[in-house]
Tab-separated table of C-alpha atoms and ligand atoms in Angstrom:
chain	number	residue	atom	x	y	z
A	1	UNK	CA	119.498	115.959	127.781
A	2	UNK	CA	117.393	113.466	125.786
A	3	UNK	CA	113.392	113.414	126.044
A	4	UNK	CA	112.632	109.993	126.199
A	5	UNK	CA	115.330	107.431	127.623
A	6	UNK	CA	113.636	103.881	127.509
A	7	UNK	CA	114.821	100.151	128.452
A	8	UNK	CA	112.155	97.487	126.748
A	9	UNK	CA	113.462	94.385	128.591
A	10	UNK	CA	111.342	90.921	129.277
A	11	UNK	CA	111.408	90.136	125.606
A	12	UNK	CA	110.810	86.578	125.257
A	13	UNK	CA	112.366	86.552	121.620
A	14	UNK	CA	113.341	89.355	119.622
A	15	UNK	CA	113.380	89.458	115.930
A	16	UNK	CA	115.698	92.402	115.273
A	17	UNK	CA	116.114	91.430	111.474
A	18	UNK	CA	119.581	92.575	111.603
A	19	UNK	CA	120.667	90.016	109.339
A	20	UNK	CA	117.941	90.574	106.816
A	21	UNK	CA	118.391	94.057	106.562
A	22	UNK	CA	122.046	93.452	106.166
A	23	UNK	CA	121.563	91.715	103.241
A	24	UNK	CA	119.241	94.335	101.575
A	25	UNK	CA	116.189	92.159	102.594
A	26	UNK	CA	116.968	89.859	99.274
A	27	UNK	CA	116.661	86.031	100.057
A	28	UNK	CA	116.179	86.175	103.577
A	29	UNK	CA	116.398	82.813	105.413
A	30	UNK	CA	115.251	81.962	109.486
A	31	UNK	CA	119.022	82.800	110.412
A	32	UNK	CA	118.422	86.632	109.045
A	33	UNK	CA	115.667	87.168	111.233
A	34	UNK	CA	118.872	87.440	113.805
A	35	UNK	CA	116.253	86.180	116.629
A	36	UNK	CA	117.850	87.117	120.480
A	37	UNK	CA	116.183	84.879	123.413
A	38	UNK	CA	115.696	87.054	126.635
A	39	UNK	CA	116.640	90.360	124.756
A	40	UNK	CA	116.287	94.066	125.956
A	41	UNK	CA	115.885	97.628	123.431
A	42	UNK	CA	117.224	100.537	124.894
A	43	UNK	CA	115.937	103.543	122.841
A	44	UNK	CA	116.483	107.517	123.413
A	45	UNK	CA	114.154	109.706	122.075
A	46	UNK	CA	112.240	107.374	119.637
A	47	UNK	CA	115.561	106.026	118.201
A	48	UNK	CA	117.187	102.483	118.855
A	49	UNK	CA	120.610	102.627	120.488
A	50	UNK	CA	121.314	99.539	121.636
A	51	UNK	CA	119.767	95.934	121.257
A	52	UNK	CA	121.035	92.141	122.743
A	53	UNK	CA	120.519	89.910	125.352
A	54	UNK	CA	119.109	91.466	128.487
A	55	UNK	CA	122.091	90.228	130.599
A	56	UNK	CA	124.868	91.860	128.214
A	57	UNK	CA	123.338	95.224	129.191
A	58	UNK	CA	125.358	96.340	131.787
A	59	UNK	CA	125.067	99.648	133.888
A	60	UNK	CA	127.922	101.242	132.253
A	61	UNK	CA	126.385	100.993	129.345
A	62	UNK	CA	123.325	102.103	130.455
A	63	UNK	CA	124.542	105.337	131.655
A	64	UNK	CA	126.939	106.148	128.972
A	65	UNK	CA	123.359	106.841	127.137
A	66	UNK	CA	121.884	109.026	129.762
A	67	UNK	CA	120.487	109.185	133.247
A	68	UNK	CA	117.442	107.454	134.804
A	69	UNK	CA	116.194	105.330	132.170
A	70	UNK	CA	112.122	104.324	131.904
A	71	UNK	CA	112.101	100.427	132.369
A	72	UNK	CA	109.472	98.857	130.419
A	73	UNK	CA	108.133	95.271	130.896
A	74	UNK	CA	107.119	93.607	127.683
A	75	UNK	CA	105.927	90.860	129.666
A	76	UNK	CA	107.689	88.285	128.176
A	77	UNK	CA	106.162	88.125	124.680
A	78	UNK	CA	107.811	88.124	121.577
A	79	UNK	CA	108.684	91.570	119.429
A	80	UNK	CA	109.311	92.472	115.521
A	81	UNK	CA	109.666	95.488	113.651
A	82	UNK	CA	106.208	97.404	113.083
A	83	UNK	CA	104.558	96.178	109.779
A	84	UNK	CA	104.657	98.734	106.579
A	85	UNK	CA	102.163	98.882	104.650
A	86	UNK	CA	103.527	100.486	101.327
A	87	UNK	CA	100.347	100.015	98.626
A	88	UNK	CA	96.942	101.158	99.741
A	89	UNK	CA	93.814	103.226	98.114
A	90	UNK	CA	92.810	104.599	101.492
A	91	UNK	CA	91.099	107.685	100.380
A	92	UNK	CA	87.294	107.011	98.248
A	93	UNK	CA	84.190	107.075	99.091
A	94	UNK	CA	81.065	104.962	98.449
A	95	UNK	CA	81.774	100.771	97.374
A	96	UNK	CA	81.920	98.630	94.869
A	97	UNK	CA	79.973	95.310	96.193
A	98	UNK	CA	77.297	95.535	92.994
A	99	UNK	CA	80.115	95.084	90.391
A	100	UNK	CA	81.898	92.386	92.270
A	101	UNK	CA	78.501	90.777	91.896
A	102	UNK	CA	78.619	91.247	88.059
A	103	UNK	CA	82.650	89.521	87.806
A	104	UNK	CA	81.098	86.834	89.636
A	105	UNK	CA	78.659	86.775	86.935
A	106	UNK	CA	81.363	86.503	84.471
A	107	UNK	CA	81.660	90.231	83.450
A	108	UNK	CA	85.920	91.042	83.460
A	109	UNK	CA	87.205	94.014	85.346
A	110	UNK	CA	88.258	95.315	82.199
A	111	UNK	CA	84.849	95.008	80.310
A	112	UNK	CA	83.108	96.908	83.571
A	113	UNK	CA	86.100	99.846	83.057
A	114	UNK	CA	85.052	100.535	79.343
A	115	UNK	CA	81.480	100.551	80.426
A	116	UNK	CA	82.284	103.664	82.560
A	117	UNK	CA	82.021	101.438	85.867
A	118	UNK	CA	85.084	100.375	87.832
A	119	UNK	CA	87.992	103.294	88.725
A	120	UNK	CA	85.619	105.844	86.917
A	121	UNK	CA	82.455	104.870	89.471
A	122	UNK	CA	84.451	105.138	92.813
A	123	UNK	CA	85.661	108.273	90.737
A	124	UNK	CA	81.893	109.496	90.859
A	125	UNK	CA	81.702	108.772	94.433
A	126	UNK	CA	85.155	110.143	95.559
A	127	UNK	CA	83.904	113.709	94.022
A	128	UNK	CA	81.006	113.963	95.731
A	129	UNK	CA	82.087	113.591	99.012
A	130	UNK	CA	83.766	116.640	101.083
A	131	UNK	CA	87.186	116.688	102.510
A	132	UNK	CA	86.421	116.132	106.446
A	133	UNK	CA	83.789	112.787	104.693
A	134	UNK	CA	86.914	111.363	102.921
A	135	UNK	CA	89.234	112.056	106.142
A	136	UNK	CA	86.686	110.250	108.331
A	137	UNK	CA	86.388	107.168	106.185
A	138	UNK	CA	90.475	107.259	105.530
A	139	UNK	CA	91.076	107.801	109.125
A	140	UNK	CA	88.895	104.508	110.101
A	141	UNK	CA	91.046	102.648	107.443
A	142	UNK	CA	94.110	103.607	108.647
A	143	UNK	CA	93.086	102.968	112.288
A	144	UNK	CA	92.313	98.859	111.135
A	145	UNK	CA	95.870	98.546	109.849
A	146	UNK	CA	97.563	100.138	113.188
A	147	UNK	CA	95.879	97.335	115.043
A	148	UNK	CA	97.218	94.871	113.024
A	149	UNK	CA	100.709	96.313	113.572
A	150	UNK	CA	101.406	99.181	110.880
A	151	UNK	CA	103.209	101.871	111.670
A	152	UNK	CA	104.376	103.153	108.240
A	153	UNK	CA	101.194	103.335	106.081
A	154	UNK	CA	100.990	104.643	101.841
A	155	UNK	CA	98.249	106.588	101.020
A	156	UNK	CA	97.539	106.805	97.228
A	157	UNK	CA	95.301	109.641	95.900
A	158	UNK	CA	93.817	108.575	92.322
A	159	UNK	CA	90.184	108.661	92.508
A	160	UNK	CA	89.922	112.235	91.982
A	161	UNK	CA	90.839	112.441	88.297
A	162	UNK	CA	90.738	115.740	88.305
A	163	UNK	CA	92.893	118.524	90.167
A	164	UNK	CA	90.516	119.589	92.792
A	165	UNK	CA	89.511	115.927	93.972
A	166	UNK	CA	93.326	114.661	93.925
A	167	UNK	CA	94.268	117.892	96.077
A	168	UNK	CA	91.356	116.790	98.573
A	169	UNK	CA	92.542	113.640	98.501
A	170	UNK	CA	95.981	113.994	99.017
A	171	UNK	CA	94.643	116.806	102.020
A	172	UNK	CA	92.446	114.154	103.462
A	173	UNK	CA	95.589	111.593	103.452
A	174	UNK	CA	98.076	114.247	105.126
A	175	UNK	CA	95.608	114.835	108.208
A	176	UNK	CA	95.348	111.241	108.755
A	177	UNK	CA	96.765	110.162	112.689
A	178	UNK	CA	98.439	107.411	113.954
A	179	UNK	CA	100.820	105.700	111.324
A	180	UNK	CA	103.251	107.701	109.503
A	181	UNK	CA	102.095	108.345	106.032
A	182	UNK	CA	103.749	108.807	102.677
A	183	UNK	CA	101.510	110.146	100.155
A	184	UNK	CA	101.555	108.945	96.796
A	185	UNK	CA	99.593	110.567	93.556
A	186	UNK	CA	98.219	108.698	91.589
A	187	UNK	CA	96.591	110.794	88.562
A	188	UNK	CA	97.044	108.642	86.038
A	189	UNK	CA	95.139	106.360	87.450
A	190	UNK	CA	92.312	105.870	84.680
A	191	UNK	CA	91.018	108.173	82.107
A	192	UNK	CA	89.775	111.370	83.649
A	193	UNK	CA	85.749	112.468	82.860
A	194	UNK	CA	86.974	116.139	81.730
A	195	UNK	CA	88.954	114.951	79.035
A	196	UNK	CA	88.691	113.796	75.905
A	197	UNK	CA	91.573	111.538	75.713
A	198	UNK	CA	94.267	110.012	78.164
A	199	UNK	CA	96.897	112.545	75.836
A	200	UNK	CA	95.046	115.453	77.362
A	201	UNK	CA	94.593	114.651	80.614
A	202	UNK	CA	98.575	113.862	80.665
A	203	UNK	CA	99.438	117.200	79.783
A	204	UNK	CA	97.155	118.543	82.382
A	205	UNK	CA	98.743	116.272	85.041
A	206	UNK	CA	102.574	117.361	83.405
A	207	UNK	CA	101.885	120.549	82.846
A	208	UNK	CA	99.889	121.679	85.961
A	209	UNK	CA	98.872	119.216	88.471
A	210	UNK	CA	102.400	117.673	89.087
A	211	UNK	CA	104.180	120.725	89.604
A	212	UNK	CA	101.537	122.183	91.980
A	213	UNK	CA	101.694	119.693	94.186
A	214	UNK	CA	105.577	119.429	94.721
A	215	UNK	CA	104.684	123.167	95.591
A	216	UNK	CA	101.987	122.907	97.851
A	217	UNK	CA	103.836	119.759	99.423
A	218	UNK	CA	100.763	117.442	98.833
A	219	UNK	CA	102.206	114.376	97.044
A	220	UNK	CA	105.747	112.402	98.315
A	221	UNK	CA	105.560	110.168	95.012
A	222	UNK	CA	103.995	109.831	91.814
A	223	UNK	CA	102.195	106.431	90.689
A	224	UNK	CA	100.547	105.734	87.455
A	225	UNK	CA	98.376	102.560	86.203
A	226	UNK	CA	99.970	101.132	83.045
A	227	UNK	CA	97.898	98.568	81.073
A	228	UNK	CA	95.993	98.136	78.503
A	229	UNK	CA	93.197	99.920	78.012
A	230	UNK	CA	94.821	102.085	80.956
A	231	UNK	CA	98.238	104.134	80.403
A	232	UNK	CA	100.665	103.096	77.636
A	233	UNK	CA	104.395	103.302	77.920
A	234	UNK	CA	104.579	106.299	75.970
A	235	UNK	CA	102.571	108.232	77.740
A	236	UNK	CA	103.871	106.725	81.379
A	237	UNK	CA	107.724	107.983	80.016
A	238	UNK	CA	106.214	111.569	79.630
A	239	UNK	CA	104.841	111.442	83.426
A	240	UNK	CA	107.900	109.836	84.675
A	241	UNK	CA	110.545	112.387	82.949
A	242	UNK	CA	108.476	114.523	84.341
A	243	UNK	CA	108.288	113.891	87.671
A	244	UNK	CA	111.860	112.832	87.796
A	245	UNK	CA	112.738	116.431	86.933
A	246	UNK	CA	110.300	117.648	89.474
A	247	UNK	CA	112.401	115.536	91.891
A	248	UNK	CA	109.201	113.186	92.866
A	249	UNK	CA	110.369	109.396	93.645
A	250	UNK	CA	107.917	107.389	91.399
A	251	UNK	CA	106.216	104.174	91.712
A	252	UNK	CA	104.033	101.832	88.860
A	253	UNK	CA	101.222	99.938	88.915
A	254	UNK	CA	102.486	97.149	86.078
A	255	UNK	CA	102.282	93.551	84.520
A	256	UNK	CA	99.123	93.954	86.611
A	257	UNK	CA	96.674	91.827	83.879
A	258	UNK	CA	99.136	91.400	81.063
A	259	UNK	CA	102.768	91.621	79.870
A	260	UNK	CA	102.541	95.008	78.456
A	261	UNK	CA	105.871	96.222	78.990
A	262	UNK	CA	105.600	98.402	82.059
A	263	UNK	CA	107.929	97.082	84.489
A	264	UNK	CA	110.962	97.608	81.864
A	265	UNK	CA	109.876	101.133	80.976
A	266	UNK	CA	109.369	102.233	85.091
A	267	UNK	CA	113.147	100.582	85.629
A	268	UNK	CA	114.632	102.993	83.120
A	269	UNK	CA	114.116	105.581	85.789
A	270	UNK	CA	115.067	103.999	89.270
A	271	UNK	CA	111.473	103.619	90.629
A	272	UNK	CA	110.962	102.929	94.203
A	273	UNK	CA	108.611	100.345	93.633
A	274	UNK	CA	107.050	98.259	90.559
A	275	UNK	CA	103.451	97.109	92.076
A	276	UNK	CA	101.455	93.717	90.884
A	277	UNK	CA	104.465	92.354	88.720
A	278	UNK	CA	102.391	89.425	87.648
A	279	UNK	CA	103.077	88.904	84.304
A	280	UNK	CA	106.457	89.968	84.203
A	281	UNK	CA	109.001	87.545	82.564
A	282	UNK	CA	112.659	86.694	83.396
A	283	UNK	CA	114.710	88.964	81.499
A	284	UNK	CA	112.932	91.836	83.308
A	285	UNK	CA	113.126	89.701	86.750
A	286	UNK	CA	117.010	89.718	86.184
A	287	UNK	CA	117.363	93.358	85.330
A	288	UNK	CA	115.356	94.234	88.600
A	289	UNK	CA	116.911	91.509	90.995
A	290	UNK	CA	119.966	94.443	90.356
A	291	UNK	CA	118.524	97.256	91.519
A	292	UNK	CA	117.415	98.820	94.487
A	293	UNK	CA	113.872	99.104	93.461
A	294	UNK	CA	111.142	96.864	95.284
A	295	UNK	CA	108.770	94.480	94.093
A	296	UNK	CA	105.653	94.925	95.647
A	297	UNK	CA	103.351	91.898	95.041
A	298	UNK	CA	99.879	92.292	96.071
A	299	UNK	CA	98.155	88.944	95.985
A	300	UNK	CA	94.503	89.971	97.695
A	301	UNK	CA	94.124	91.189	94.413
A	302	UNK	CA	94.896	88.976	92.240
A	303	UNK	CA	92.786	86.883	94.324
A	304	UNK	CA	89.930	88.708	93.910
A	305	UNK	CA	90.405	89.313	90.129
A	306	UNK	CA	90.647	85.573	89.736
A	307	UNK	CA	94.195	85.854	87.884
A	308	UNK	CA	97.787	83.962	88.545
A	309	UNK	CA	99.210	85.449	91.343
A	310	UNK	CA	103.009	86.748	90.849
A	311	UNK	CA	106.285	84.720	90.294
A	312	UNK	CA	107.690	85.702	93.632
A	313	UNK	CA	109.842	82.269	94.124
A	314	UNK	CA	111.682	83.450	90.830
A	315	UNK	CA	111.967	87.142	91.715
A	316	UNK	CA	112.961	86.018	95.720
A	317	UNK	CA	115.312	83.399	94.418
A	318	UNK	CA	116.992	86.092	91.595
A	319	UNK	CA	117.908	87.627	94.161
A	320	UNK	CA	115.232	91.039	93.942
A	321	UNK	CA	113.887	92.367	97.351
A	322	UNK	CA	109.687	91.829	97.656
A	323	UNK	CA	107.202	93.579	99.665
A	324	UNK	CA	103.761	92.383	100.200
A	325	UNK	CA	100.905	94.913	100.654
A	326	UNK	CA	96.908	94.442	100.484
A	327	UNK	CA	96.558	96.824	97.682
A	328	UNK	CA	93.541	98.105	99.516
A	329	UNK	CA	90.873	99.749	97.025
A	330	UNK	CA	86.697	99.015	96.482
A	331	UNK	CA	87.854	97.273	93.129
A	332	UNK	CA	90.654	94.640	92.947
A	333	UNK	CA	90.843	94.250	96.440
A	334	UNK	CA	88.029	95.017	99.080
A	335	UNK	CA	90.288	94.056	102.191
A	336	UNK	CA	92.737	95.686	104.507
A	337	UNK	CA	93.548	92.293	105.852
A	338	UNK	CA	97.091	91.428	105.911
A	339	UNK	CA	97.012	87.929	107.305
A	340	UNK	CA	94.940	87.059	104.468
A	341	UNK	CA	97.280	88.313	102.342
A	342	UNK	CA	100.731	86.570	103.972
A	343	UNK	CA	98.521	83.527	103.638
A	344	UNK	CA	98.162	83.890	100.202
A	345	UNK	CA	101.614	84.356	99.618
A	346	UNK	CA	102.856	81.373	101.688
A	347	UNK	CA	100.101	79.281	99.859
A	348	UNK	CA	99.936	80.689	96.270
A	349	UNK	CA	103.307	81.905	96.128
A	350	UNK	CA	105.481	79.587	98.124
A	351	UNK	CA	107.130	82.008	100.006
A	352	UNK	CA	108.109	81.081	103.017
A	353	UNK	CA	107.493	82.612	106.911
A	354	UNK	CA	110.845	84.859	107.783
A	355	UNK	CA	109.554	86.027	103.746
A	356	UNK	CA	106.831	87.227	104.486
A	357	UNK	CA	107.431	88.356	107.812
A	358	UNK	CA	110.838	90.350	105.969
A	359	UNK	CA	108.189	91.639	102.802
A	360	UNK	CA	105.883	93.439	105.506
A	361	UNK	CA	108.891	94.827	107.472
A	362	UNK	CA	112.343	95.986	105.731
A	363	UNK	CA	110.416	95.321	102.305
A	364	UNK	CA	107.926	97.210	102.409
A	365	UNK	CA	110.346	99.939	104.062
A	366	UNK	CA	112.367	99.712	101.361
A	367	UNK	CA	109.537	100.441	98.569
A	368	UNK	CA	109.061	103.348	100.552
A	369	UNK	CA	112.714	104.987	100.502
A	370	UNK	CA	112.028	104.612	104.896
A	371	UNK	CA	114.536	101.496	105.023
A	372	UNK	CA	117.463	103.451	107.016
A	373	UNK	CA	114.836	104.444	109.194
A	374	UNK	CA	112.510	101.062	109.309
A	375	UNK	CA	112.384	97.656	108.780
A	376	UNK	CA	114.548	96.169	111.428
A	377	UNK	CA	115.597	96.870	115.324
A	378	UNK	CA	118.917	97.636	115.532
A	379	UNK	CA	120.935	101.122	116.450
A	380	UNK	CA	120.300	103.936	114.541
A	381	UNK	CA	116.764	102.844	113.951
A	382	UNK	CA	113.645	103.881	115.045
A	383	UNK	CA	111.997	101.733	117.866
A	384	UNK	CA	108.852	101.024	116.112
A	385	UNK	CA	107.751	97.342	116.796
A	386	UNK	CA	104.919	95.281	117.936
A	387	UNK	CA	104.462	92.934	120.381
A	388	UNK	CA	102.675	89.535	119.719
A	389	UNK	CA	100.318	87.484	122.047
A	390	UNK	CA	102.422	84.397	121.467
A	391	UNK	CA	105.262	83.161	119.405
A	392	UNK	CA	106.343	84.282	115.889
A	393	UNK	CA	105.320	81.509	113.756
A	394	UNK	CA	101.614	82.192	114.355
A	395	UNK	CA	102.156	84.996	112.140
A	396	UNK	CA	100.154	84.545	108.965
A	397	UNK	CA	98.975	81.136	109.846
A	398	UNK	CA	95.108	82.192	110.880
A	399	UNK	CA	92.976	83.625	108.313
A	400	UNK	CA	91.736	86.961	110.023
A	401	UNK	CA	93.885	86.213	113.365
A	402	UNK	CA	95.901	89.310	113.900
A	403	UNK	CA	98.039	87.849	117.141
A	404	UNK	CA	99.472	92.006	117.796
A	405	UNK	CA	99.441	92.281	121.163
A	406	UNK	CA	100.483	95.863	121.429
A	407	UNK	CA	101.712	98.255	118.434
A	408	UNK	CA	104.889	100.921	119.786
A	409	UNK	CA	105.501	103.600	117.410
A	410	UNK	CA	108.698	105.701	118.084
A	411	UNK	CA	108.754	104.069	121.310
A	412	UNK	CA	104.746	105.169	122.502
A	413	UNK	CA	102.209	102.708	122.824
A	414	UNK	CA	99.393	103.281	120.016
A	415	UNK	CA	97.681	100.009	120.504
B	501	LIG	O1	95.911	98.320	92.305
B	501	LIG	N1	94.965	98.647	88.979
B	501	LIG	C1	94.816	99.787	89.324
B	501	LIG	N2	94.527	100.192	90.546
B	501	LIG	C2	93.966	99.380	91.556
B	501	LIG	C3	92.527	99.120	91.349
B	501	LIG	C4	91.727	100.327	91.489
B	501	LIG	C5	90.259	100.098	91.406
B	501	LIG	O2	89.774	99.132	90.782
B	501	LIG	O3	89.554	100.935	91.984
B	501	LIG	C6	94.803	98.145	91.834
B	501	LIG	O4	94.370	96.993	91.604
B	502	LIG	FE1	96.880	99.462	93.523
């Protein structure tokens, strides 16, 4: 006998998505947002099986998936998959605001880095502070993206730089409640205090750190910041061979400030994800519009940094799946606020709605490895959605608007 046996019916319009997921979430148009007027989701424990018009759900139906269904009104509003939020720093402690005063100033993120400010301050910071500290900041963080309709949230660890601080981190993400959470490691984030060189502190992190926490469980994926002045190639194929043989998806932060050749390196080993993308050119875009590997563009950021913001009409148009994701750290980007960011993508990147709305559902599912699971409403899926207060094109319209009327996750309310 199931658990849970649940009708959702008095949905204005339903945005199942079917279409778009159908197509791998690559150049989704309005029609792939497979919208149904006057809909219904039946779901039985936590999983979608079966979604249409309200009036095609007939009792047979009904009972050939179990007995003495909960009806649910969702008062006539409209519904979408839950949002995924698939890029965040969650877990530091203390802020940045002093050096954002000294960019405005004209001082360049990368100047403040060599200066031992930037990553390396937060680093300070992150150290300092105990476990339950980081957990209660982290937890209020993640809390401000389930209102604004994330049910899926990445946590990235990399402000440790050293084992004991990543393992707290990474502890300190796991406890977190609410959202799901993948948890990402990102050692190679910067270079680490203890060391005298990045060379060293990579064979640390390949030697020991990586393989202790596949063990302990701690990490789901391994990240790394590739740049100059940050991790070169060579080093980031060492870290990726190795976590490839430890069995760890990977992700990269590349092409975030220049075209320095990380994007084509990361794609030589099936990433999940390649994060930023900004300066990457169009033999690369080609090469990735082939795989299954996200782009994850992450425009608060490049905002903030003052910089071009990425070629996301060329990528969408090549035919490569995007996500969109705040990128959520003290440094590049001091906001968890994703209508700013689908703003900035419909503005700066002329991307259009059912984009955007597609990058924060099935794409950012998808740079997660959680797209059979997420990312659209259809059977087989899992009934995480959100309700909003009106219709769906006042989605990423109003600058710090989140119109969420109620968040569902595995078909329980959590907003
Ligand atoms: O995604 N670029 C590397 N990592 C972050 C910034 C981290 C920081 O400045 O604290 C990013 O922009
Ligand atoms: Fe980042």
């Amino acid at each position: 006998m199931p658990k849970s046996f649940k009708v959702f019916e008095d949905i204005s319009e339903l945005l199942s998505l079917r279409a778009a997921a159908a197509k791998g979430g690559r150049r989704v148009t309005e029609d792939d947002l497979s919208i149904v007027k006057k809909a219904a989701i039946v779901a039985v424990d936590g999983q979608i099986v079966w979604t249409g018009p309200r009036a095609e759900l007939h009792s047979d139906t009904l009972k050939s998936f179990g007995t003495d269904p909960e009806f649910i009104s969702l008062k006539n509003k409209t519904v979408l998959p839950a949002f995924v939020e698939p890029h965040t720093h969650l877990v530091f402690a203390g802020n940045r605001a002093h050096e954002f005063e000294w960019r405005m100033q004209g001082q360049t993120y990368q100047q403040i880095a060599a200066q031992g400010g930037g990553i390396l301050s937060t680093v300070k910071a992150t150290r300092e502070a105990d476990e339950v500290t980081l957990r209660k900041l982290a937890q209020k963080r993640a809390d401000k993206y389930v209102a604004q309709g994330v049910t899926l949230l990445e946590v990235k660890s990399g402000y440790g730089q050293d084992l004991e601080t990543e393992i707290k981190s990474l502890k300190a993400a796991r406890a977190l409640t609410g959202p799901d959470i993948v948890t990402t490691y990102l050692g190679p984030h910067s270079r680490s205090p203890d060391h005298a060189d990045l060379e060293s502190y990579m064979q640390k992190i390949c030697g020991e750190i990586l393989p202790r926490l596949v063990n302990e469980k701690l990490a789901d994926r391994a990240d790394i910041y590739i740049e100059k002045g940050f991790y070169s190639t060579g080093l980031a194929r060492t870290y990726f061979e190795t976590s490839k043989a430890l069995n760890l998806p990977i992700t990269a932060h590349v092409e975030q400030l220049s075209d320095f050749g990380g994007t084509a390196l990361a794609l030589e080993f099936n990433p999940q994800s390649v994060d930023h993308v900004v300066y990457i050119g169009p033999e690369v875009i080609a090469t990735l519009a082939k795989m299954e590997t996200t782009a994850v563009l992450l425009p608060a950021s490049d905002f903030y940094l003052k910089m071009r913001y990425p070629p996301a009409r060329e990528l969408i148009d090549a035919g490569a799946r995007v996500a969109l994701s705040s990128d959520f750290n003290p440094g590049t980007s001091p906001t968890q606020d994703l209508s700013f960011v689908g703003v900035l993508a419909r503005i700066e990147m002329k991307m259009t709605l059912p984009e955007v709305i597609a990058a924060f559902t099935f794409g950012g599912a998808a740079a997660l490895g959680k797209h059979k699971q997420l990312g659209s409403l259809e059977p087989g899926k899992r009934c995480d959605f959100l309700t909003l207060e009106d219709g769906w094109r006042d989605l990423f319209y109003s600058v710090g608007h989140h119109p969420v009327d109620s968040v569902w996750k595995a078909s329980l309310s959590i907003k």
